[in-house]
Short mmCIF file of C-alpha atoms and ligand atoms in Angstrom, two decimals:
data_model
loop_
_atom_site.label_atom_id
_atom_site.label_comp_id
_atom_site.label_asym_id
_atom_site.label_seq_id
_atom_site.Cartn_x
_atom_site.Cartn_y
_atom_site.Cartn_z
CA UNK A 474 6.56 21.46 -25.33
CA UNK A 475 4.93 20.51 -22.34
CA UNK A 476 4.65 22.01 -18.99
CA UNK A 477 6.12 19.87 -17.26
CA UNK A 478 9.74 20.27 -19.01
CA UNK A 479 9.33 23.91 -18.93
CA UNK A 480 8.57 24.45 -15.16
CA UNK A 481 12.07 24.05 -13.08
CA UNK A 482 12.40 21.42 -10.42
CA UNK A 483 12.44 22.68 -6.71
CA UNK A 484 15.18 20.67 -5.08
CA UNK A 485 13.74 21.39 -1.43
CA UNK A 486 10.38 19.98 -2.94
CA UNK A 487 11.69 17.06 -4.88
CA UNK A 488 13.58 16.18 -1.76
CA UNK A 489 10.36 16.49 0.60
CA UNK A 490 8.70 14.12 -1.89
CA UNK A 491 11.68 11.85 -1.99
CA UNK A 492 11.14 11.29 1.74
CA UNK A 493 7.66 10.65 1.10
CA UNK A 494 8.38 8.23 -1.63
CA UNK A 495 11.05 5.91 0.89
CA UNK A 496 8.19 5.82 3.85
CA UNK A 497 5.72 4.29 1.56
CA UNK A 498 8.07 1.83 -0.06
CA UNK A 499 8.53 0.72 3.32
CA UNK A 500 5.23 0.96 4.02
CA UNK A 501 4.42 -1.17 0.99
CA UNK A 502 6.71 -4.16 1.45
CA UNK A 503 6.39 -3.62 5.77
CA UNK A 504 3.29 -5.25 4.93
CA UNK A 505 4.42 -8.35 4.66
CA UNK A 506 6.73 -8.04 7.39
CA UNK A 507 3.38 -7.55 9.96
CA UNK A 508 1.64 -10.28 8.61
CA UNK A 509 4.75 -12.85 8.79
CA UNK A 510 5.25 -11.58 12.44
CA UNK A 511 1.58 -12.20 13.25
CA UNK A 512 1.09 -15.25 11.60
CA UNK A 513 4.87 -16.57 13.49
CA UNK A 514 3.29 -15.32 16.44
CA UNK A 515 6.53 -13.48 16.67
CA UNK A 516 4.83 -10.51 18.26
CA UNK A 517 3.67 -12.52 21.06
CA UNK A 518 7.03 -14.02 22.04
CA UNK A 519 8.10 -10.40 21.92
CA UNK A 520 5.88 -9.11 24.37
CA UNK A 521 7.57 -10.09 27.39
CA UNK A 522 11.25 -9.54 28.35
CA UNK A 523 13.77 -8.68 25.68
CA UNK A 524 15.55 -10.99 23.48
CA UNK A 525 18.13 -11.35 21.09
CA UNK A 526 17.61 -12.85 17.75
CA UNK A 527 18.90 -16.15 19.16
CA UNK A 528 16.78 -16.41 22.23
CA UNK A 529 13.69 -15.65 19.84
CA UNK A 530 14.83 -18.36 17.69
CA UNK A 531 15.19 -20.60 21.04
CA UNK A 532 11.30 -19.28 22.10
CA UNK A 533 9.53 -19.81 18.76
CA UNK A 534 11.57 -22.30 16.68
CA UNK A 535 12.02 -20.76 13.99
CA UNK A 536 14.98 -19.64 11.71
CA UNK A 537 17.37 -17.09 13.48
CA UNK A 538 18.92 -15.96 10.38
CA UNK A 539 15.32 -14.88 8.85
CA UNK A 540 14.38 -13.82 12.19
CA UNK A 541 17.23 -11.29 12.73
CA UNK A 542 16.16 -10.07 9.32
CA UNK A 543 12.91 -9.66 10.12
CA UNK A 544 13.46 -8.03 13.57
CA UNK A 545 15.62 -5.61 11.87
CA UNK A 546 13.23 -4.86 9.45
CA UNK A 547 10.77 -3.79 12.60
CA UNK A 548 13.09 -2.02 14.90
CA UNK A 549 14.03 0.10 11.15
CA UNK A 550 9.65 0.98 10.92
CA UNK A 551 9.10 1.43 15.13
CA UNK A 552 7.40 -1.43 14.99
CA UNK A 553 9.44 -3.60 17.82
CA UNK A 554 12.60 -1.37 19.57
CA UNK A 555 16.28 -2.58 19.84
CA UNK A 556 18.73 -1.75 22.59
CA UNK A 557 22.25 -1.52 21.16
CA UNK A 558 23.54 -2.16 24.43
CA UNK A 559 22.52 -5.65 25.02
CA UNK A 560 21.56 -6.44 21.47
CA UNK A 561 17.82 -7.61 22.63
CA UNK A 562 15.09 -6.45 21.02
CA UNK A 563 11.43 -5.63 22.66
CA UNK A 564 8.27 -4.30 22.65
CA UNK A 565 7.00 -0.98 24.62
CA UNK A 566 3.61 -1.47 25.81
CA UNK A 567 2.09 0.63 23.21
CA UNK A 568 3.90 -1.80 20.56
CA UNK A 569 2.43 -4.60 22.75
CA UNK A 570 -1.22 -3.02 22.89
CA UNK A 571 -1.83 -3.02 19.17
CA UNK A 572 0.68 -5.80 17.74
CA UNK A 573 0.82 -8.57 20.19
CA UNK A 574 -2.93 -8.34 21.57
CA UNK A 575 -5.73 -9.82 19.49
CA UNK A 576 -8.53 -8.32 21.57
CA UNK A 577 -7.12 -4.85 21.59
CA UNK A 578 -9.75 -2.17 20.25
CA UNK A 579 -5.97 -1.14 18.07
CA UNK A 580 -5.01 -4.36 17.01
CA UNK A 581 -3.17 -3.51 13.80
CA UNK A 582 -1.86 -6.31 12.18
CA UNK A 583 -5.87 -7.25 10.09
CA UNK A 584 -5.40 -4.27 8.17
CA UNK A 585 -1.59 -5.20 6.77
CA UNK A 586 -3.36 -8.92 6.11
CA UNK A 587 -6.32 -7.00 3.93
CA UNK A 588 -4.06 -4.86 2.25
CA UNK A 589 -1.91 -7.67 1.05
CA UNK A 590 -4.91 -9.97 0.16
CA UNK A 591 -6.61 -6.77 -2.01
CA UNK A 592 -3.01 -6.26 -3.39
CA UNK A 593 -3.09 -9.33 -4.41
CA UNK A 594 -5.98 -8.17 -7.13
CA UNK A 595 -3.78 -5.41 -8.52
CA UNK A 596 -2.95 -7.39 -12.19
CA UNK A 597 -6.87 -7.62 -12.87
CA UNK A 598 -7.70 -4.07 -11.75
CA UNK A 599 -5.32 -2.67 -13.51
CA UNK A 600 -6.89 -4.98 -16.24
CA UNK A 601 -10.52 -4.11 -15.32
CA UNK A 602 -9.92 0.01 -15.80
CA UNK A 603 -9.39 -0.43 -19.61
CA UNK A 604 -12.39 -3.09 -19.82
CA UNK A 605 -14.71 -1.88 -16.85
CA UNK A 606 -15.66 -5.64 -15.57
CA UNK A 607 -16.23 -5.70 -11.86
CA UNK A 608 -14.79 -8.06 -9.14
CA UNK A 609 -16.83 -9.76 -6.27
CA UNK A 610 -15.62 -9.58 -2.93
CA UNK A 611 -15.67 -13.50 -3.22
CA UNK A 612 -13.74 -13.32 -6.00
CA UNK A 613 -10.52 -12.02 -3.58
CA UNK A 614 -7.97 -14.02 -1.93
CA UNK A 615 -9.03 -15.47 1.68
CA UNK A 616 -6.46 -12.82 3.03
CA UNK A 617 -9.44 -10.39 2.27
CA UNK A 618 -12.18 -11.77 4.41
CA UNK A 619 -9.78 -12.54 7.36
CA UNK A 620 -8.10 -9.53 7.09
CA UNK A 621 -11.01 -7.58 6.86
CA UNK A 622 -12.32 -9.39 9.92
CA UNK A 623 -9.27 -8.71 12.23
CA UNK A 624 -9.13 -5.04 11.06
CA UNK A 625 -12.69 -4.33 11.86
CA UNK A 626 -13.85 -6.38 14.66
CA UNK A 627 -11.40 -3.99 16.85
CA UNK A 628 -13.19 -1.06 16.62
CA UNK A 629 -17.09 -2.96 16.51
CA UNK A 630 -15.97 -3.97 19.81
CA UNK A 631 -15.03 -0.68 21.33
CA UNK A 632 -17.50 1.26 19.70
CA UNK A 633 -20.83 -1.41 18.80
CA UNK A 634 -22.30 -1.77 22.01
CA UNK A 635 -21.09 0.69 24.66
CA UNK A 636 -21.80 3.92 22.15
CA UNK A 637 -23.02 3.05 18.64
CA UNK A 638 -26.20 1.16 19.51
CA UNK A 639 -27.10 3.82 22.95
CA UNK A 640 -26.38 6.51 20.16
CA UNK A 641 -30.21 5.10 18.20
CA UNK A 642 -33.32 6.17 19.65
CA UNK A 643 -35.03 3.32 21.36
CA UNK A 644 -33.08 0.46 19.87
CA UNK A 645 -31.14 -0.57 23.07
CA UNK A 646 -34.37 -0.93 24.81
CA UNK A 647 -35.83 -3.12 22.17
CA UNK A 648 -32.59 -5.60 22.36
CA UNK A 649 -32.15 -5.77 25.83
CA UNK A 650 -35.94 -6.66 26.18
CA UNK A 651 -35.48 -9.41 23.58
CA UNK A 652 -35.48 -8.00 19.52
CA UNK A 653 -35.21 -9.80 15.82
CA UNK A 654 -32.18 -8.51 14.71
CA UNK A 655 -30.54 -8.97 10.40
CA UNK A 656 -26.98 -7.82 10.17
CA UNK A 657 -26.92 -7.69 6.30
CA UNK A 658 -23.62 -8.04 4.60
CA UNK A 659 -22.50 -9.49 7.98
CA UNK A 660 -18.90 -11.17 6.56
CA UNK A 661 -17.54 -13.29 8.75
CA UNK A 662 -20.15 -12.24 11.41
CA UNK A 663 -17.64 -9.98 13.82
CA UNK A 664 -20.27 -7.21 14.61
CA UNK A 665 -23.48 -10.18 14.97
CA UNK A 666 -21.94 -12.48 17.29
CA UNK A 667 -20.64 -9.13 19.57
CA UNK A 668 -24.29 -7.78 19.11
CA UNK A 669 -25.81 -11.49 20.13
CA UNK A 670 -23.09 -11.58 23.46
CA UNK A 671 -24.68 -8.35 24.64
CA UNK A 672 -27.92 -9.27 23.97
CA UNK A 673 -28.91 -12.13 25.29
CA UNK A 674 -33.11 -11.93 25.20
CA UNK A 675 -32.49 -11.20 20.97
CA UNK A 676 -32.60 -13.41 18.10
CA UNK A 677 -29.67 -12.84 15.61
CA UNK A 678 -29.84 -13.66 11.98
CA UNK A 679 -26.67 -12.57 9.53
CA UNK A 680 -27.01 -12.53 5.69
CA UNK A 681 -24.16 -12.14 3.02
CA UNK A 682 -24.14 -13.17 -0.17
CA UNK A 683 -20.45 -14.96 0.02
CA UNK A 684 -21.09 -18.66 1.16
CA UNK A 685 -17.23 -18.90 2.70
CA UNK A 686 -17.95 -16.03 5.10
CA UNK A 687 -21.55 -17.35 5.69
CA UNK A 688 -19.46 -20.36 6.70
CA UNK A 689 -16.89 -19.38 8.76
CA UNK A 690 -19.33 -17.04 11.10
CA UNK A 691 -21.83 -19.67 11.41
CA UNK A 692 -18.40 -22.13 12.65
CA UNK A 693 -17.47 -19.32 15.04
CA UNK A 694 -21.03 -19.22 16.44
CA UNK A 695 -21.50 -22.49 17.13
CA UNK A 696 -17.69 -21.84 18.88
CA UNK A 697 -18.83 -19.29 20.80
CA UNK A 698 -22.10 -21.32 21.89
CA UNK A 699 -24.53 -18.54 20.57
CA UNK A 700 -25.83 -20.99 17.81
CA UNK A 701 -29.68 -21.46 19.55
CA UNK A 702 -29.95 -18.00 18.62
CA UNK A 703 -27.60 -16.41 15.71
CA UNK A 704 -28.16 -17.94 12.46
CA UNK A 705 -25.99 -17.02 9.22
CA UNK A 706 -27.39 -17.46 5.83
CA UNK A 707 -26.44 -16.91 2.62
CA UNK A 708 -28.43 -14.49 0.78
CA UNK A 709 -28.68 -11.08 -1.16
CA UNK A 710 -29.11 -7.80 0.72
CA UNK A 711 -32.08 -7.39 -1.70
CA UNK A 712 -33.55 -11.03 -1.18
CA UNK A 713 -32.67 -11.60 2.42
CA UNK A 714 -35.78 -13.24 4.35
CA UNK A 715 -37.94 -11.85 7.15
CA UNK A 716 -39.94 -8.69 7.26
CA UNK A 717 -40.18 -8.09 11.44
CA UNK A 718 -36.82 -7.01 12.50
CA UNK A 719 -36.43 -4.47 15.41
CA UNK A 720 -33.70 -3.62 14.22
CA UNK A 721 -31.51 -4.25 10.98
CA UNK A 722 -27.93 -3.12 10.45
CA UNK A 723 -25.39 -2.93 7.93
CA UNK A 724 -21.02 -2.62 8.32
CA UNK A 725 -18.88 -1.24 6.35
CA UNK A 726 -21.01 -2.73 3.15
CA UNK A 727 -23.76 -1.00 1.85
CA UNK A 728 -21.18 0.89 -0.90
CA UNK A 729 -20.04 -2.35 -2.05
CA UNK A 730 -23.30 -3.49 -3.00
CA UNK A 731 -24.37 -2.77 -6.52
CA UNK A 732 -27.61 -1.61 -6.14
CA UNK A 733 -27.77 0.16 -2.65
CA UNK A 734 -30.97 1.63 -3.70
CA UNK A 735 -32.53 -1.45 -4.12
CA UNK A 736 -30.73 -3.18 -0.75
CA UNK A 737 -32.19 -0.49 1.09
CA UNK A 738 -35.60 -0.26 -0.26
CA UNK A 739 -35.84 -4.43 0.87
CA UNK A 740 -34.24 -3.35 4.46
CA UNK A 741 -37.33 -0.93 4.89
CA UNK A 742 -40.40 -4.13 3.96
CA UNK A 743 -38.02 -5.76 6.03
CA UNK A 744 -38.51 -3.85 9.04
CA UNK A 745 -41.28 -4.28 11.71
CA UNK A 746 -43.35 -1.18 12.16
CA UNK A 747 -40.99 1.30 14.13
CA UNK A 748 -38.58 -1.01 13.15
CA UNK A 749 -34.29 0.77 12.60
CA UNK A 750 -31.60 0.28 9.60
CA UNK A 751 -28.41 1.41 11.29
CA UNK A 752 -26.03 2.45 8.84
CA UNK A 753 -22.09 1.86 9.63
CA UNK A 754 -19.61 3.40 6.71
CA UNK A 755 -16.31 4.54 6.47
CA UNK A 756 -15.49 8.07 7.57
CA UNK A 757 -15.73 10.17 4.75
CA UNK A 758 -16.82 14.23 4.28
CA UNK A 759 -19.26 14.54 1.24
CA UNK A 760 -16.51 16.91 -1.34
CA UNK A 761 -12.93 15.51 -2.59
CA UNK A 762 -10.97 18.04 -1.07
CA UNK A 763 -12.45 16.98 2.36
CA UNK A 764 -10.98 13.46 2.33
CA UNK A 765 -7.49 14.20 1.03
CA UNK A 766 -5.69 12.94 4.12
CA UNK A 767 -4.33 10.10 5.36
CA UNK A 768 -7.73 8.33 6.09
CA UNK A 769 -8.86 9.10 2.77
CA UNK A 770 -5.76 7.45 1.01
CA UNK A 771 -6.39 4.10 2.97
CA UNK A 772 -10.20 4.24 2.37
CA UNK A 773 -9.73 5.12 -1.75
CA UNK A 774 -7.25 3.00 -2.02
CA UNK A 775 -9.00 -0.19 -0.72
CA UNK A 776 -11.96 1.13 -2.80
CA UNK A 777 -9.96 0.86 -6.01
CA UNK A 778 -9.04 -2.69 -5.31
CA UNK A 779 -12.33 -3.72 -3.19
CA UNK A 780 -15.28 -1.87 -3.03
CA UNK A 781 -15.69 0.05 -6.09
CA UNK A 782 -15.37 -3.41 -8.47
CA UNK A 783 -17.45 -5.33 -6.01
CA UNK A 784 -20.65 -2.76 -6.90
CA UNK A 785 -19.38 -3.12 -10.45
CA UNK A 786 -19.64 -6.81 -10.45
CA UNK A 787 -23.64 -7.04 -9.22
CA UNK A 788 -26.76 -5.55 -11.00
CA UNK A 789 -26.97 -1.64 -11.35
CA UNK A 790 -23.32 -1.27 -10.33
CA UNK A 791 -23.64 2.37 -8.74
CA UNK A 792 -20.17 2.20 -7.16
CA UNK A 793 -20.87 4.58 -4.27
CA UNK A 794 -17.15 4.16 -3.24
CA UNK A 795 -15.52 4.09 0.18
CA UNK A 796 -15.82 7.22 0.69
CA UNK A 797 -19.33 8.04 -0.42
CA UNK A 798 -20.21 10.11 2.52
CA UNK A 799 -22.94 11.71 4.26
CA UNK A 800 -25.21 13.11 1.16
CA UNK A 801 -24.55 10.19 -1.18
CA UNK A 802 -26.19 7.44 2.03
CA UNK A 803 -29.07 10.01 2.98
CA UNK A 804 -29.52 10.15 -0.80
CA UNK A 805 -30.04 6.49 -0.89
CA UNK A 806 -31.97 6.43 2.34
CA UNK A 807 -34.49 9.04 0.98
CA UNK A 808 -34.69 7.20 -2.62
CA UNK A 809 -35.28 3.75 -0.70
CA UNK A 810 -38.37 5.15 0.57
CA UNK A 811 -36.87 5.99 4.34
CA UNK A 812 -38.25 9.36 6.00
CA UNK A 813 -35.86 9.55 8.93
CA UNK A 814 -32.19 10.13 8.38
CA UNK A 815 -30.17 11.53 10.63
CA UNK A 816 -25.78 10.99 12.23
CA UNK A 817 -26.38 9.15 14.74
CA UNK A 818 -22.28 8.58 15.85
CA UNK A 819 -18.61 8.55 14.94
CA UNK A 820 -15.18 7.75 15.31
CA UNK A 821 -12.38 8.63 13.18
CA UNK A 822 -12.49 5.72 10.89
CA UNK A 823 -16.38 5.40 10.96
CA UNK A 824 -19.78 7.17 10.74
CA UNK A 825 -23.16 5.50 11.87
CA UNK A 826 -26.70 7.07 10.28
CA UNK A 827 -30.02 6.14 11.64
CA UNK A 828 -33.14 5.36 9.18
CA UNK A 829 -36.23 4.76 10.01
CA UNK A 830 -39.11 4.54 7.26
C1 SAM B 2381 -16.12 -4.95 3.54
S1 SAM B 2381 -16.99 -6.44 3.82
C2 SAM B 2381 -17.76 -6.11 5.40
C3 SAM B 2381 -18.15 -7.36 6.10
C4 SAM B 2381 -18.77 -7.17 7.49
N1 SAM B 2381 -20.01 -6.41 7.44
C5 SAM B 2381 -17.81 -6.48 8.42
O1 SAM B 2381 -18.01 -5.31 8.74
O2 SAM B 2381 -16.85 -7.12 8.86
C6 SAM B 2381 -18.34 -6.28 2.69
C7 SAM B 2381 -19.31 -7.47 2.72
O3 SAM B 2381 -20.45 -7.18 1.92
C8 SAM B 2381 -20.85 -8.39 1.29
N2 SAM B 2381 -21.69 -8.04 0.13
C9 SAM B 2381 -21.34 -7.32 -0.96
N3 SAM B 2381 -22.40 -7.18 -1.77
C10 SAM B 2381 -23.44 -7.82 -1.19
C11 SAM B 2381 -24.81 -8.01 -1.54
N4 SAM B 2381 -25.32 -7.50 -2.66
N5 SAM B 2381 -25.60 -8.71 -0.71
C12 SAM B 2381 -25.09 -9.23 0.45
N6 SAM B 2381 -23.81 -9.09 0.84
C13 SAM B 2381 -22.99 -8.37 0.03
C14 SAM B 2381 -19.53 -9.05 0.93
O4 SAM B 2381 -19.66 -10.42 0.66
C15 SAM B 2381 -18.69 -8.76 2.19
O5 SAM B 2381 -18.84 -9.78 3.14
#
């Protein structure tokens, strides 16, 4: 017989984790409800006086039945607030700051559009844990790389500049006075074309090995007018080109890649003498137990669907995992031939290291 039928059921218990269980049912399919409102632009309309589902419909165009829905569906989660008294729905300014504001450092909507483009992957995940095969990153539905953009450029751009960069010895310095910079892995190019506004005197060049991204950031930096000096190419974070960069930095990536080892070992010939790899990863403590927390779920979660089949699709295949921690990158710092490793900076969802060789 096994344990489990012979242990009794704690009602108190069962009903905590009931409660549990509705929350992230909600939380599942309220997914879809953030991206629908952000793609509507229903957020927006929101953010300024109150409105029934009719004068939304009136604002935006769209259907009022599907709207009421939908608004329902928010004022249920917290996500917009309804006043039974005049039937109008709104947001507070908190709502506002993070769901209705693209250039908030909390703008939260990216992460629902990642989650749903990685969820997306589920059928061959589940597939790849009885075979093992890996799964790029370009591989993934577009959702992925835009989500991923909008969830991260946030919190480059209250953090990159004003204390991640200061936080390196010497490297501000070298920028401001004019610096070759390679942001490896560099997506969609969020944290190069923030680095190239602040930097005017430095020469940018991003490198990532997925030719849509490589696309897209190159588009937005011709956009942005920063194209005379920020250059994206496609290339391998073990091939990239160049070996005099001030300064070379990599987000939220080096775990993906299959051979970190061997990524990092080419960032070192890379640099000029003197030269610093900034390291940007998830938040993570080095033991299990320390990353059992809400943080933790969204990072290991992700790295089931994302990150731990994108190492398993490219040569080596370490899978260091979202949430590889502080050892596991000075361990590959110290392997790739790097002397000087040190925490340089961090915020809740990310820690930077410093290397120098
Ligand atoms: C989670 S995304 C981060 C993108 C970007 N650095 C950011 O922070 O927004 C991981 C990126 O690593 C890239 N990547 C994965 N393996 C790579 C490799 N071996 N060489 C170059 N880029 C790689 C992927 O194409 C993807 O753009």
């Amino acid at each position: 017989m096994s344990t489990m039928q012979t242990q009794p059921v704690d009602t108190d218990r069962l009903n905590a984790f009931l409660g549990k269980f509705v929350n992230d049912l909600g939380a599942s399919v309220h997914a879809g409800m953030v991206v629908i409102g952000e793609k509507l632009g229903l957020y927006k309309a929101l953010a300024g006086d109150p409105m029934t589902s009719k004068e939304l419909a009136r604002k935006t165009g769209m259907d009022e039945r599907y709207l009421r829905e939908w608004l329902a569906s928010q004022a249920a989660g917290g996500y917009i607030t309804y006043d039974d008294s005049t039937h109008r729905f709104s947001l507070t300014p908190e709502q506002a700051f993070t769901l209705a504001d693209g250039e908030s450092p909390a703008y939260l909507p990216g992460a629902f559009e990642l989650a749903l483009g990685a969820l997306a992957a589920v059928p061959r995940i589940a597939d790849s844990f009885r075979t093992g095969a890996g799964m790029g990153w370009h591989e993934h539905a577009d959702g992925v790389f835009h989500g991923c953009e909008k969830f991260f450029r946030p919190g480059y751009a209250a953090n990159l500049v004003t204390s991640w960069i200061p936080a390196l010895d010497h490297v501000q310095a070298k920028l401001e006075r004019g610096g070759r910079v390679a942001d490896v892995g560099c997506g969609t190019g969020a944290s190069t074309l923030l680095m190239a506004k602040a930097f005017p005197k430095s020469r940018f060049f991003g490198f990532d090995y997925h030719d849509k991204s490589v696309e897209a950031a190159n588009e937005k930096a011709r956009q942005e007018g920063l194209s005379d000096r920020v250059t994206f190419e496609v290339a391998k974070a073990k091939e990239f080109p160049g070996n005099d960069y001030d300064f070379v930095a990599v987000f939220d990536c080096l775990h993906d890649m299959g051979d970190p080892i061997g990524a990092a070992t080419h960032v070192r010939k890379s640099l000029a003498p003197g030269g610093t790899w900034m390291i940007v990863e998830p938040y993570a403590g080095d033991e299990l137990k320390d990353n059992l927390n809400p943080v933790g779920r969204v990072y290991y979660s992700f790295s089931t669907l994302l990150c731990t089949p994108c190492s398993r699709s490219q040569e080596v295949g370490l899978c260091l995992g979202a949430q590889a921690g502080e050892a596991a990158i000075r361990g590959v710092a110290l392997e790739a031939g790097f002397s000087h490793f040190r925490r340089a900076a961090e915020t809740p969802f990310n820690i930077v290291y410093e290397a120098r060789a």
